[in-house]
Coordinates of C-alpha atoms in Angstrom, one line a residue:
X30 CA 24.1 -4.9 9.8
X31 CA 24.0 -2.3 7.5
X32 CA 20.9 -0.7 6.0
X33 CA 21.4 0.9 2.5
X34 CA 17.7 0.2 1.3
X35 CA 14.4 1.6 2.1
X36 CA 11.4 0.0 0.2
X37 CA 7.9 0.7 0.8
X38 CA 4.5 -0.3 0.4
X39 CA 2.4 2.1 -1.6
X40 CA -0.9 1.9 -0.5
X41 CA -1.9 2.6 3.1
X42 CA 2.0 2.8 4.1
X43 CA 2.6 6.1 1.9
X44 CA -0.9 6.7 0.2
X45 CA -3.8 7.3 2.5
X46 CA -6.1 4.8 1.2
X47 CA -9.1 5.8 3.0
X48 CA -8.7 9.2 1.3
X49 CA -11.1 8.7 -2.1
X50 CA -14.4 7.8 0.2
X51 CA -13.3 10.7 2.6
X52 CA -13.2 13.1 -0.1
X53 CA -16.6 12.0 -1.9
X54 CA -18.5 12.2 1.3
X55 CA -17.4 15.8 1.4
X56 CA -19.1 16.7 -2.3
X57 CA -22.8 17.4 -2.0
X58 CA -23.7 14.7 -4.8
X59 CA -22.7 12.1 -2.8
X60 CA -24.3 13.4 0.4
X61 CA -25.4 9.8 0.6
X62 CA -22.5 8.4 2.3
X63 CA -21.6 11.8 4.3
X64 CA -22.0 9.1 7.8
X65 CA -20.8 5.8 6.2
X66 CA -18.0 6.8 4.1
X67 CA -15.7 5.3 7.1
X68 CA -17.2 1.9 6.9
X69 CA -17.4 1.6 2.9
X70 CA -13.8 2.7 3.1
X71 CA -12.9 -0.2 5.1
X72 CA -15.1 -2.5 3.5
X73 CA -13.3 -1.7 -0.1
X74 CA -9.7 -1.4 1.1
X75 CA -10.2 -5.5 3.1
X76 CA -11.9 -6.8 -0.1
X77 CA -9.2 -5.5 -2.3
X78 CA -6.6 -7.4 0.0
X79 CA -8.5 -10.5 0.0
X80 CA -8.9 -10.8 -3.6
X81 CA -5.2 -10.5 -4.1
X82 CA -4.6 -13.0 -1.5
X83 CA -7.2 -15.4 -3.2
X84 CA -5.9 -14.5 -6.5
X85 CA -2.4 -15.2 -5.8
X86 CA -2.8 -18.7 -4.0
X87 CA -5.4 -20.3 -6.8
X88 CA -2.6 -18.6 -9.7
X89 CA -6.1 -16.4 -11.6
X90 CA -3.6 -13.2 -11.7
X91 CA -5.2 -10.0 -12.6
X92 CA -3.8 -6.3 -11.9
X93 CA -4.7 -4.4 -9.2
X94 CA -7.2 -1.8 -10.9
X95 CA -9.2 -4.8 -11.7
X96 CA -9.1 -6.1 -7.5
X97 CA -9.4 -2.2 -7.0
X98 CA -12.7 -2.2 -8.8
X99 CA -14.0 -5.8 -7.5
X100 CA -13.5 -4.4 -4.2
X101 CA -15.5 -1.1 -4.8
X102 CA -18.4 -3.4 -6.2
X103 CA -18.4 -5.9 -3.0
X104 CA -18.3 -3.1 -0.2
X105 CA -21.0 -0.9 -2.1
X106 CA -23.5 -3.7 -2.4
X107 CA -22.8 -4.2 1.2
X108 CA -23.3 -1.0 1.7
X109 CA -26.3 -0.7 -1.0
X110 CA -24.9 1.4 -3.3
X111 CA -24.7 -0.9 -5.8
X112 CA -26.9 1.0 -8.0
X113 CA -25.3 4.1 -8.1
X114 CA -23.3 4.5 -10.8
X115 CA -22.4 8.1 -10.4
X116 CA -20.5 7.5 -7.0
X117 CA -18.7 4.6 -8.3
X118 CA -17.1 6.4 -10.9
X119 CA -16.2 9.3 -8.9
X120 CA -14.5 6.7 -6.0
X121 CA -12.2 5.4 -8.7
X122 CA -11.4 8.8 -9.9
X123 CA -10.0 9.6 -6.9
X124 CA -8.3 6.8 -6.2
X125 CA -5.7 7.9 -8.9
X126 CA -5.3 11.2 -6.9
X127 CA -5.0 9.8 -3.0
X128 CA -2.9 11.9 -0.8
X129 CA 0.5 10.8 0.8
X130 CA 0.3 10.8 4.7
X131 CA 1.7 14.3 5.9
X132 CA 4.9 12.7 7.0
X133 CA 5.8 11.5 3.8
X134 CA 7.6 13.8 1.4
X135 CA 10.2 15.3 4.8
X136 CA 10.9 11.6 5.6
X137 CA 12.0 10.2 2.0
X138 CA 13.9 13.6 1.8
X139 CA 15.6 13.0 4.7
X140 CA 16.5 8.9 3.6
X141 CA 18.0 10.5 0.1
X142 CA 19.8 13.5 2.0
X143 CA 21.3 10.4 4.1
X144 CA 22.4 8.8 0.9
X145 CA 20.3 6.0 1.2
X146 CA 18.4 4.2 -2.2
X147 CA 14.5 4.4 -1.5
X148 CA 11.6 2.8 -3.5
X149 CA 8.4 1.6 -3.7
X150 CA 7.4 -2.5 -3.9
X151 CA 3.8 -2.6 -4.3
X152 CA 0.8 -4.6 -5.5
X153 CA -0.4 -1.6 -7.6
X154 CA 0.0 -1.7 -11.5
X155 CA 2.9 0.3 -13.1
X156 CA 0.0 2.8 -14.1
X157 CA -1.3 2.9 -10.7
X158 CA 1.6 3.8 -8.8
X159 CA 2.5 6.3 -12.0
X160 CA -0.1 7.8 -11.3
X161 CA 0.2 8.1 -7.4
X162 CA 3.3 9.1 -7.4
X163 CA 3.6 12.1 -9.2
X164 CA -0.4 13.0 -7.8
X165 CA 2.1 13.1 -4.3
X166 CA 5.0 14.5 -6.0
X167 CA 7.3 11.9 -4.6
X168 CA 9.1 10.9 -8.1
X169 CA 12.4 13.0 -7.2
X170 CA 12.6 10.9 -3.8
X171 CA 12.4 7.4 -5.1
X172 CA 14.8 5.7 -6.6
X173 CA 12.4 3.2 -8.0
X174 CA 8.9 1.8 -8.5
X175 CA 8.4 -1.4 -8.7
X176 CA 5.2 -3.2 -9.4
X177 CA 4.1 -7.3 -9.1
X178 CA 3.1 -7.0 -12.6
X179 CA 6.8 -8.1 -13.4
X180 CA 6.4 -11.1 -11.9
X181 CA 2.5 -12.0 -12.0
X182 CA 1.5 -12.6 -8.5
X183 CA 0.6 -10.4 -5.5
X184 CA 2.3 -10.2 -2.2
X185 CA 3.1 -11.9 0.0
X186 CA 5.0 -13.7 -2.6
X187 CA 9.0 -14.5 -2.4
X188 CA 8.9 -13.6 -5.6
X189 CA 7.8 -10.3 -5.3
X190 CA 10.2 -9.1 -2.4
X191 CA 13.1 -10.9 -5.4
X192 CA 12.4 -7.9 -7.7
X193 CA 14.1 -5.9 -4.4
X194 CA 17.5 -7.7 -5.0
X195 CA 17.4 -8.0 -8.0
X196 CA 16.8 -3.9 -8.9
X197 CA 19.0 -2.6 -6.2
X198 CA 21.7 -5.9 -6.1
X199 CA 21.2 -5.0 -2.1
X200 CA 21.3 -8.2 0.3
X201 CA 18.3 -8.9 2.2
X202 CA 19.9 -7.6 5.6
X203 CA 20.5 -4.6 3.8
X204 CA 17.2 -3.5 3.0
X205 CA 14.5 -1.9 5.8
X206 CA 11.1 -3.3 4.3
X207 CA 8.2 -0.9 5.6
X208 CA 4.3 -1.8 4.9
X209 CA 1.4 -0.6 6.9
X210 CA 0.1 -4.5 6.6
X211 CA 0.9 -6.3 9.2
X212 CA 0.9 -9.4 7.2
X213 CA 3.3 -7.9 4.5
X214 CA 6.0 -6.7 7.4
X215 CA 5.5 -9.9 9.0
X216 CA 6.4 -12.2 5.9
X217 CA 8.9 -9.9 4.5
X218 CA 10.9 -10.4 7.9
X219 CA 10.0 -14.3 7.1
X220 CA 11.6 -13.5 3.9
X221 CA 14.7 -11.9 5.1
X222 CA 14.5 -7.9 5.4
X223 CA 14.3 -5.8 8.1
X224 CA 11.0 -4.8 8.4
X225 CA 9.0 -2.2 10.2
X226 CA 4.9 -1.6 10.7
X227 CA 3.5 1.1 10.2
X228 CA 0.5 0.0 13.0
X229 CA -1.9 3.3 12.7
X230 CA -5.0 2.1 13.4
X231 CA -3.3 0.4 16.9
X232 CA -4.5 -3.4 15.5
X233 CA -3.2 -6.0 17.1
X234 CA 0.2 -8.1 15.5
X235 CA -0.8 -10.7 13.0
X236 CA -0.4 -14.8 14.3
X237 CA 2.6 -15.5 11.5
X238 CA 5.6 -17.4 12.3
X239 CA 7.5 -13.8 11.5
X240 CA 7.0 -10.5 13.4
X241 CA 8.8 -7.1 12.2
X242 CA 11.6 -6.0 13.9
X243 CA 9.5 -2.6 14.8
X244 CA 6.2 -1.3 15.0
X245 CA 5.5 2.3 14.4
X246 CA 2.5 5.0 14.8
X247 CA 3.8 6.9 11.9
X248 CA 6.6 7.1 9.3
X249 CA 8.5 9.6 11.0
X250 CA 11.1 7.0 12.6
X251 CA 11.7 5.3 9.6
X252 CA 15.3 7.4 8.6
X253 CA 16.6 7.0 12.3
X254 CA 15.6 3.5 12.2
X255 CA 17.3 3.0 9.0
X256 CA 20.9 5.0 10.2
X257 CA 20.7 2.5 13.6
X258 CA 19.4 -0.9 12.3

């Protein structure tokens, strides 16, 4: 087996999620949530999963700013933010300027250096991951971006890990599928790609009939994994 593919998940695999609440709680207007940014954080990211999840199985489609934003909503009521206005605009600011993890940018030089064809197969609108992507200045390591939007439903769709083959004209055995959701490794291996985890918080393995072929701390593996899969 071969690998000449690398695709990755954007957010949470190559975007630090988590990284809009940490930076708010660090500005003195929004001293508020200076304890509890962690926790709204979490809340916000595991809402914005479910709604694509319950989107995608009842077929009531909508683009990932809007789940962004219904996500936000949920997790600050929870958290009883709800009314504050100021903070919610300033969360979904920076979500269109999150960070790459460090690792990032060295290991999709090194993939392109090793002549292999990288890109990104995520939920997030095309605007989204515009948007991300040059924030991170990644665009001159990635082949391509490619967003559900082309096809209408969210992960963990077959129809979604399609737009792969159907960009790149790459087998499924030729491609190393990365996420940082267990559930999105685990039924793109289902699917047919070589698939690795990027496990950082140490969670344990989603119950699916499918388990990726490895599970990682980091990212930093990912082009030796690629040159020995």
């Amino acid at each position: 087996m071969t690998i000449k593919t690398c695709i990755f998940d954007a957010y949470g695999t190559l975007f630090d999620v988590s990284a809009a609440a940490r930076q708010a709680a660090t500005e003195p207007a929004f001293a508020q949530i200076a304890d509890s940014w962690a926790t709204l954080a979490q809340d916000w990211r595991q809402k914005q999963l479910q709604y694509t999840w319950l989107r995608a199985v009842t077929g009531a489609h909508g683009d990932f700013w809007q789940v962004t934003q219904d996500g936000l909503d949920w997790a600050m009521e929870a958290a009883g933010l709800q009314d504050q206005t100021e903070l919610r605009q300033r969360l979904l600011d920076l979500y269109w300027e999150l960070a790459a993890y460090p690792e990032v940018p060295a290991m999709l030089r090194a993939l392109k250096d090793a002549g292999y064809e990288t890109g990104i197969l995520s939920n997030g609108s095309p605007k989204m991951l515009a948007g991300a992507v040059e924030s991170a200045n990644l665009g001159d390591t990635l082949d391509a971006v490619l967003s559900v939007e082309t096809v209408g439903v969210f992960k963990p769709s077959a129809r979604v890990y399609d737009l792969v083959g159907e960009r790149f004209g790459t087998r499924k055995s030729e491609v190393l599928f990365v996420s940082s959701n267990g559930w999105d490794a685990g039924c793109a291996a289902g699917y047919g790609f070589v698939t690795a985890w990027v496990n950082r918080a140490g969670e344990p393995i989603d119950r699916l009939p499918w388990r990726p072929a490895h599970v990682l701390t980091d990212l930093q593996p990912i082009p030796e994994i690629a040159a020995n899969a």
